[in-house]
Amino acid sequence: MAEARNPGSPIFLPNGTRIFNRLVSFLRKHYVRYGFQEVITPTIYKKALWAKSGHLENYADDMFTVTSTSPSRADAAEDGSPGGEEAEYGLKPMNCPGHCLIFASQRRSYRDLPIRYADFSPLHRNESSGALSGLTRVRRFHQDDGHIFCRPSQIEDEIRRTLDFIRVAYKVLRLGPYRLALSTRPLENYIGSLEDWEQAEGALKRALDACGQTWTLNEGDGAFYGPKIDIILKDSDGKEHQTATIQLDFQLPKRFELEYQSPAPEVEQRGETTTDPELLAVSGPVRPVLVHRAVLGSVERLMALLIEHYDGKWPFWLNPRQGIILTVNDSEPVVNWAQITQKVLLGVTSASSADDDAECLPSNLAIDIDDSPRSLQLKVREAKTKGYGMIIVVGPKNVAKGSVTVDATGIPQAGDQLAEKAEKALEMMPEELKL
Amino acid sequence: MAEARNPGSPIFLPNGTRIFNRLVSFLRKHYVRYGFQEVITPTIYKKALWAKSGHLENYADDMFTVTSTSPSRADAAEDGSPGGEEAEYGLKPMNCPGHCLIFASQRRSYRDLPIRYADFSPLHRNESSGALSGLTRVRRFHQDDGHIFCRPSQIEDEIRRTLDFIRVAYKVLRLGPYRLALSTRPLENYIGSLEDWEQAEGALKRALDACGQTWTLNEGDGAFYGPKIDIILKDSDGKEHQTATIQLDFQLPKRFELEYQSPAPEVEQRGETTTDPELLAVSGPVRPVLVHRAVLGSVERLMALLIEHYDGKWPFWLNPRQGIILTVNDSEPVVNWAQITQKVLLGVTSASSADDDAECLPSNLAIDIDDSPRSLQLKVREAKTKGYGMIIVVGPKNVAKGSVTVDATGIPQAGDQLAEKAEKALEMMPEELKL
Ligand SMILES: [Zn+2]
Ligand SMILES: [Zn+2]
């Protein structure tokens, strides 16, 4: 839902929120698998932080400024007077600085690495209003943002895992094909040593080779602060969309003075290993490598792609319309029975029994009711058009028999946990008739 | 984690995020039960919206202002020139206006009501920096915010359900006792008719009487826009904390011109019913009643209360430290076996098998590893101090036998789904020895 009062900040209605939450929960499951720890970081930071991160220098136009509406509430400047630059905040366009602060908040050892943080915070980027468009170009969005802090020797393995994560996620979402493009060191104006770049680019190339997909090279096309891999999705019209990204960063760890302790720090910094006991005897600080990565990219944008891609035919687990109960008429017994059926399918039958408090185990199914006083034929047609997975009809006969009439053609036969739950829930109904 | 760069905006580290997410997921399950639909609403809105909602008038000091850092990106004013009031946003201190916009976005019938929206968006309130303190007084926080739009005749039932929700939630969280206080119409300067107030206060009183708990009356202490019920929690020191609230609101529905269509609109508006066919023959617009309600209140503040309340002894389902695997030494086979054990307990054993993509079913258990080269005795002591639910020890003998050694004293015997999962996961280990 777009709104004049907040251009570029879409509102998610209940169905959109269902999809959004299911995507987030899908990613969270895989975060356990791929070793990401979720964190929640602030929405606004003092301008001083954005100066430190370099965003104020390179990104100011894209950022919103946040100030106290009331001067008396502004934070005091260092000289004690309120207001001024000191009191200004920036609305965050990305999570990286927050994750760097978390990394820097503790002493880290090489044994702790890789450390992988994930974050679903809302982000804001100030696109000019002419560029705004639906869910694809917005000012407020959510990214399945992640940052990996790793040892130089771990780059290759981390990139492999990230490419694997992307492959799995896109397969489950039935997206693709996609192509991979590596952008390497620009000829001039790059930071970090030539050695760092070569070591990192070598690791990225090996990881790309290992992933079993062809990839292309954009020589010299990388950012000044590190090489990157773009994942470019082709939609059904052949149009390309950049969704996932993997971006190495030599700059932020420097700006935030990030470090971890390691034996043989110089060898470690080069991404090499040694067995020389003399070298290993001395420990010291090493700068970690930072990898920014997003699997879905902007969740809003990906949802727009999915809406087009599925064209109403959502996979059952992601469908915000998994089932609907249609009443044959709007008499009280029929509407009541429809509501009971809904509760059974939602897994909340004992809603008001006082002895069942802790064990609230909803099925996680999305089940709606249409008890409007319209003809059944019309309601069935509408439900099919809207893409409901299962259509359940309740009429006077069902009330008498305690049954429901089910059209389960929209439920996949196997391979979907939620669909299995739906089948089980239906078995709990006293009697079941397939249309 | 508090930080100088964002005073009042706490960072949630991984363990804090685990607790936060488990609380949110606990509430979401109950939202299914209590009929709330989750929505996701913008963080910033044009000042015009805050003028309409009355926040700019009554709440300006508490709000942050958001502006374009780059004048060229500012939204144009009505005359086409950039900048000015037109281009200013407010950082939202509450979700109500957003939810009113959603209600108003469709034509609503009396059959659609009650409509209940829930929202976990981050909120910002500009407390003066002197008032900030840890997790209890912050500038950025999350509320388990909800708004109920209902027919006047539904007030009593909605308040009953909300009081029941609060009772169940606090029982599961082992919080309480709490007391209930009803604040009624101020003598002067209130909006809405005397009739509206009396009807609403009567409904609140009946709901309070029905909930089976004693309650007190704060006569004349309500806000000018509606009566409210405060839920005041007593902590172990006897100190009182206002957590949940139920606030009726006659104002916002008026300011946002909210309405729904109903037969016999005048009778309906009074919260009464009629069978008079003449009256029922005519339909017309009725203003819904708005109920603001929060069960936990500020999630940050509630977490601070829980931390104190549990004093390290978290209920297993909420414990961010459900289990830890300790290695007897840091040899490679032992550390490897510890990592395999962790994967089994996390439910992600097939992490890299390509044929198991869609079915990622983590156990949802929080399992850490301590493979530091320190004495086992020390590690066990530290794990107990930190409040781990189950402590699993892995040494060379376990590697040889393919077993683990478990101290499960921290796992509850029954009644916790996650604990049952832990037991089941342990049964999957080839051999199991209890310490
Ligand atoms: Zn980043
Ligand atoms: Zn509210």
mmCIF file with all atom_site columns, N, CA and C in Angstrom, chain A residues 116-140:
data_model
loop_
_atom_site.group_PDB
_atom_site.id
_atom_site.type_symbol
_atom_site.label_atom_id
_atom_site.label_alt_id
_atom_site.label_comp_id
_atom_site.label_asym_id
_atom_site.label_entity_id
_atom_site.label_seq_id
_atom_site.pdbx_PDB_ins_code
_atom_site.Cartn_x
_atom_site.Cartn_y
_atom_site.Cartn_z
_atom_site.occupancy
_atom_site.B_iso_or_equiv
_atom_site.pdbx_formal_charge
_atom_site.auth_seq_id
_atom_site.auth_comp_id
_atom_site.auth_asym_id
_atom_site.auth_atom_id
_atom_site.pdbx_PDB_model_num
ATOM 1  N N  . ARG A 1 116 ? 29.712 -13.918 12.186 1.00 0.00 ? 116 ARG A N  1
ATOM 2  C CA . ARG A 1 116 ? 28.752 -13.529 11.146 1.00 0.00 ? 116 ARG A CA 1
ATOM 3  C C  . ARG A 1 116 ? 27.502 -12.940 11.789 1.00 0.00 ? 116 ARG A C  1
ATOM 4  N N  . TYR A 1 117 ? 27.241 -11.656 11.490 1.00 0.00 ? 117 TYR A N  1
ATOM 5  C CA . TYR A 1 117 ? 26.061 -10.987 12.041 1.00 0.00 ? 117 TYR A CA 1
ATOM 6  C C  . TYR A 1 117 ? 25.008 -10.791 10.966 1.00 0.00 ? 117 TYR A C  1
ATOM 7  N N  . ALA A 1 118 ? 23.773 -11.014 11.339 1.00 0.00 ? 118 ALA A N  1
ATOM 8  C CA . ALA A 1 118 ? 22.649 -10.762 10.421 1.00 0.00 ? 118 ALA A CA 1
ATOM 9  C C  . ALA A 1 118 ? 21.713 -9.765  11.076 1.00 0.00 ? 118 ALA A C  1
ATOM 10 N N  . ASP A 1 119 ? 20.975 -9.018  10.280 1.00 0.00 ? 119 ASP A N  1
ATOM 11 C CA . ASP A 1 119 ? 20.177 -7.896  10.789 1.00 0.00 ? 119 ASP A CA 1
ATOM 12 C C  . ASP A 1 119 ? 19.031 -7.620  9.811  1.00 0.00 ? 119 ASP A C  1
ATOM 13 N N  . PHE A 1 120 ? 17.813 -7.522  10.327 1.00 0.00 ? 120 PHE A N  1
ATOM 14 C CA . PHE A 1 120 ? 16.667 -7.213  9.457  1.00 0.00 ? 120 PHE A CA 1
ATOM 15 C C  . PHE A 1 120 ? 16.132 -5.799  9.684  1.00 0.00 ? 120 PHE A C  1
ATOM 16 N N  . SER A 1 121 ? 16.930 -4.927  10.294 1.00 0.00 ? 121 SER A N  1
ATOM 17 C CA . SER A 1 121 ? 16.475 -3.557  10.591 1.00 0.00 ? 121 SER A CA 1
ATOM 18 C C  . SER A 1 121 ? 15.947 -2.853  9.357  1.00 0.00 ? 121 SER A C  1
ATOM 19 N N  . PRO A 1 122 ? 14.946 -1.967  9.537  1.00 0.00 ? 122 PRO A N  1
ATOM 20 C CA . PRO A 1 122 ? 14.563 -1.110  8.405  1.00 0.00 ? 122 PRO A CA 1
ATOM 21 C C  . PRO A 1 122 ? 15.679 -0.120  8.080  1.00 0.00 ? 122 PRO A C  1
ATOM 22 N N  . LEU A 1 123 ? 15.894 0.104   6.793  1.00 0.00 ? 123 LEU A N  1
ATOM 23 C CA . LEU A 1 123 ? 16.931 1.027   6.321  1.00 0.00 ? 123 LEU A CA 1
ATOM 24 C C  . LEU A 1 123 ? 16.262 2.139   5.520  1.00 0.00 ? 123 LEU A C  1
ATOM 25 N N  . HIS A 1 124 ? 16.889 3.287   5.505  1.00 0.00 ? 124 HIS A N  1
ATOM 26 C CA . HIS A 1 124 ? 16.328 4.426   4.768  1.00 0.00 ? 124 HIS A CA 1
ATOM 27 C C  . HIS A 1 124 ? 17.366 5.012   3.835  1.00 0.00 ? 124 HIS A C  1
ATOM 28 N N  . ARG A 1 125 ? 16.991 5.177   2.587  1.00 0.00 ? 125 ARG A N  1
ATOM 29 C CA . ARG A 1 125 ? 17.855 5.885   1.644  1.00 0.00 ? 125 ARG A CA 1
ATOM 30 C C  . ARG A 1 125 ? 17.018 6.918   0.924  1.00 0.00 ? 125 ARG A C  1
ATOM 31 N N  . ASN A 1 126 ? 17.565 8.107   0.847  1.00 0.00 ? 126 ASN A N  1
ATOM 32 C CA . ASN A 1 126 ? 16.812 9.232   0.323  1.00 0.00 ? 126 ASN A CA 1
ATOM 33 C C  . ASN A 1 126 ? 16.898 9.322   -1.190 1.00 0.00 ? 126 ASN A C  1
ATOM 34 N N  . GLU A 1 127 ? 16.180 8.445   -1.879 1.00 0.00 ? 127 GLU A N  1
ATOM 35 C CA . GLU A 1 127 ? 16.102 8.544   -3.339 1.00 0.00 ? 127 GLU A CA 1
ATOM 36 C C  . GLU A 1 127 ? 15.315 9.812   -3.674 1.00 0.00 ? 127 GLU A C  1
ATOM 37 N N  . SER A 1 128 ? 15.660 10.482  -4.737 1.00 0.00 ? 128 SER A N  1
ATOM 38 C CA . SER A 1 128 ? 14.855 11.648  -5.106 1.00 0.00 ? 128 SER A CA 1
ATOM 39 C C  . SER A 1 128 ? 13.470 11.151  -5.519 1.00 0.00 ? 128 SER A C  1
ATOM 40 N N  . SER A 1 129 ? 12.441 11.974  -5.263 1.00 0.00 ? 129 SER A N  1
ATOM 41 C CA . SER A 1 129 ? 11.083 11.436  -5.359 1.00 0.00 ? 129 SER A CA 1
ATOM 42 C C  . SER A 1 129 ? 10.735 10.959  -6.768 1.00 0.00 ? 129 SER A C  1
ATOM 43 N N  . GLY A 1 130 ? 11.401 11.507  -7.783 1.00 0.00 ? 130 GLY A N  1
ATOM 44 C CA . GLY A 1 130 ? 11.160 11.056  -9.147 1.00 0.00 ? 130 GLY A CA 1
ATOM 45 C C  . GLY A 1 130 ? 11.543 9.610   -9.374 1.00 0.00 ? 130 GLY A C  1
ATOM 46 N N  . ALA A 1 131 ? 12.493 9.123   -8.572 1.00 0.00 ? 131 ALA A N  1
ATOM 47 C CA . ALA A 1 131 ? 13.005 7.764   -8.783 1.00 0.00 ? 131 ALA A CA 1
ATOM 48 C C  . ALA A 1 131 ? 12.176 6.708   -8.063 1.00 0.00 ? 131 ALA A C  1
ATOM 49 N N  . LEU A 1 132 ? 11.226 7.138   -7.226 1.00 0.00 ? 132 LEU A N  1
ATOM 50 C CA . LEU A 1 132 ? 10.463 6.174   -6.436 1.00 0.00 ? 132 LEU A CA 1
ATOM 51 C C  . LEU A 1 132 ? 9.471  5.425   -7.306 1.00 0.00 ? 132 LEU A C  1
ATOM 52 N N  . SER A 1 133 ? 9.303  4.142   -7.041 1.00 0.00 ? 133 SER A N  1
ATOM 53 C CA . SER A 1 133 ? 8.371  3.355   -7.837 1.00 0.00 ? 133 SER A CA 1
ATOM 54 C C  . SER A 1 133 ? 7.986  2.083   -7.110 1.00 0.00 ? 133 SER A C  1
ATOM 55 N N  . GLY A 1 134 ? 6.734  2.022   -6.663 1.00 0.00 ? 134 GLY A N  1
ATOM 56 C CA . GLY A 1 134 ? 6.177  0.806   -6.058 1.00 0.00 ? 134 GLY A CA 1
ATOM 57 C C  . GLY A 1 134 ? 7.062  0.202   -4.994 1.00 0.00 ? 134 GLY A C  1
ATOM 58 N N  . LEU A 1 135 ? 7.318  -1.103  -5.125 1.00 0.00 ? 135 LEU A N  1
ATOM 59 C CA . LEU A 1 135 ? 8.163  -1.787  -4.152 1.00 0.00 ? 135 LEU A CA 1
ATOM 60 C C  . LEU A 1 135 ? 9.612  -1.868  -4.622 1.00 0.00 ? 135 LEU A C  1
ATOM 61 N N  . THR A 1 136 ? 9.882  -1.431  -5.868 1.00 0.00 ? 136 THR A N  1
ATOM 62 C CA . THR A 1 136 ? 11.224 -1.671  -6.386 1.00 0.00 ? 136 THR A CA 1
ATOM 63 C C  . THR A 1 136 ? 12.196 -0.534  -6.090 1.00 0.00 ? 136 THR A C  1
ATOM 64 N N  . ARG A 1 137 ? 11.725 0.712   -6.113 1.00 0.00 ? 137 ARG A N  1
ATOM 65 C CA . ARG A 1 137 ? 12.580 1.826   -5.710 1.00 0.00 ? 137 ARG A CA 1
ATOM 66 C C  . ARG A 1 137 ? 11.888 2.530   -4.569 1.00 0.00 ? 137 ARG A C  1
ATOM 67 N N  . VAL A 1 138 ? 12.360 2.338   -3.371 1.00 0.00 ? 138 VAL A N  1
ATOM 68 C CA . VAL A 1 138 ? 11.695 2.872   -2.198 1.00 0.00 ? 138 VAL A CA 1
ATOM 69 C C  . VAL A 1 138 ? 12.702 3.611   -1.326 1.00 0.00 ? 138 VAL A C  1
ATOM 70 N N  . ARG A 1 139 ? 12.190 4.343   -0.347 1.00 0.00 ? 139 ARG A N  1
ATOM 71 C CA . ARG A 1 139 ? 13.070 5.050   0.584  1.00 0.00 ? 139 ARG A CA 1
ATOM 72 C C  . ARG A 1 139 ? 13.302 4.245   1.841  1.00 0.00 ? 139 ARG A C  1
ATOM 73 N N  . ARG A 1 140 ? 12.304 3.453   2.214  1.00 0.00 ? 140 ARG A N  1
ATOM 74 C CA . ARG A 1 140 ? 12.460 2.630   3.405  1.00 0.00 ? 140 ARG A CA 1
ATOM 75 C C  . ARG A 1 140 ? 12.367 1.194   2.964  1.00 0.00 ? 140 ARG A C  1
#
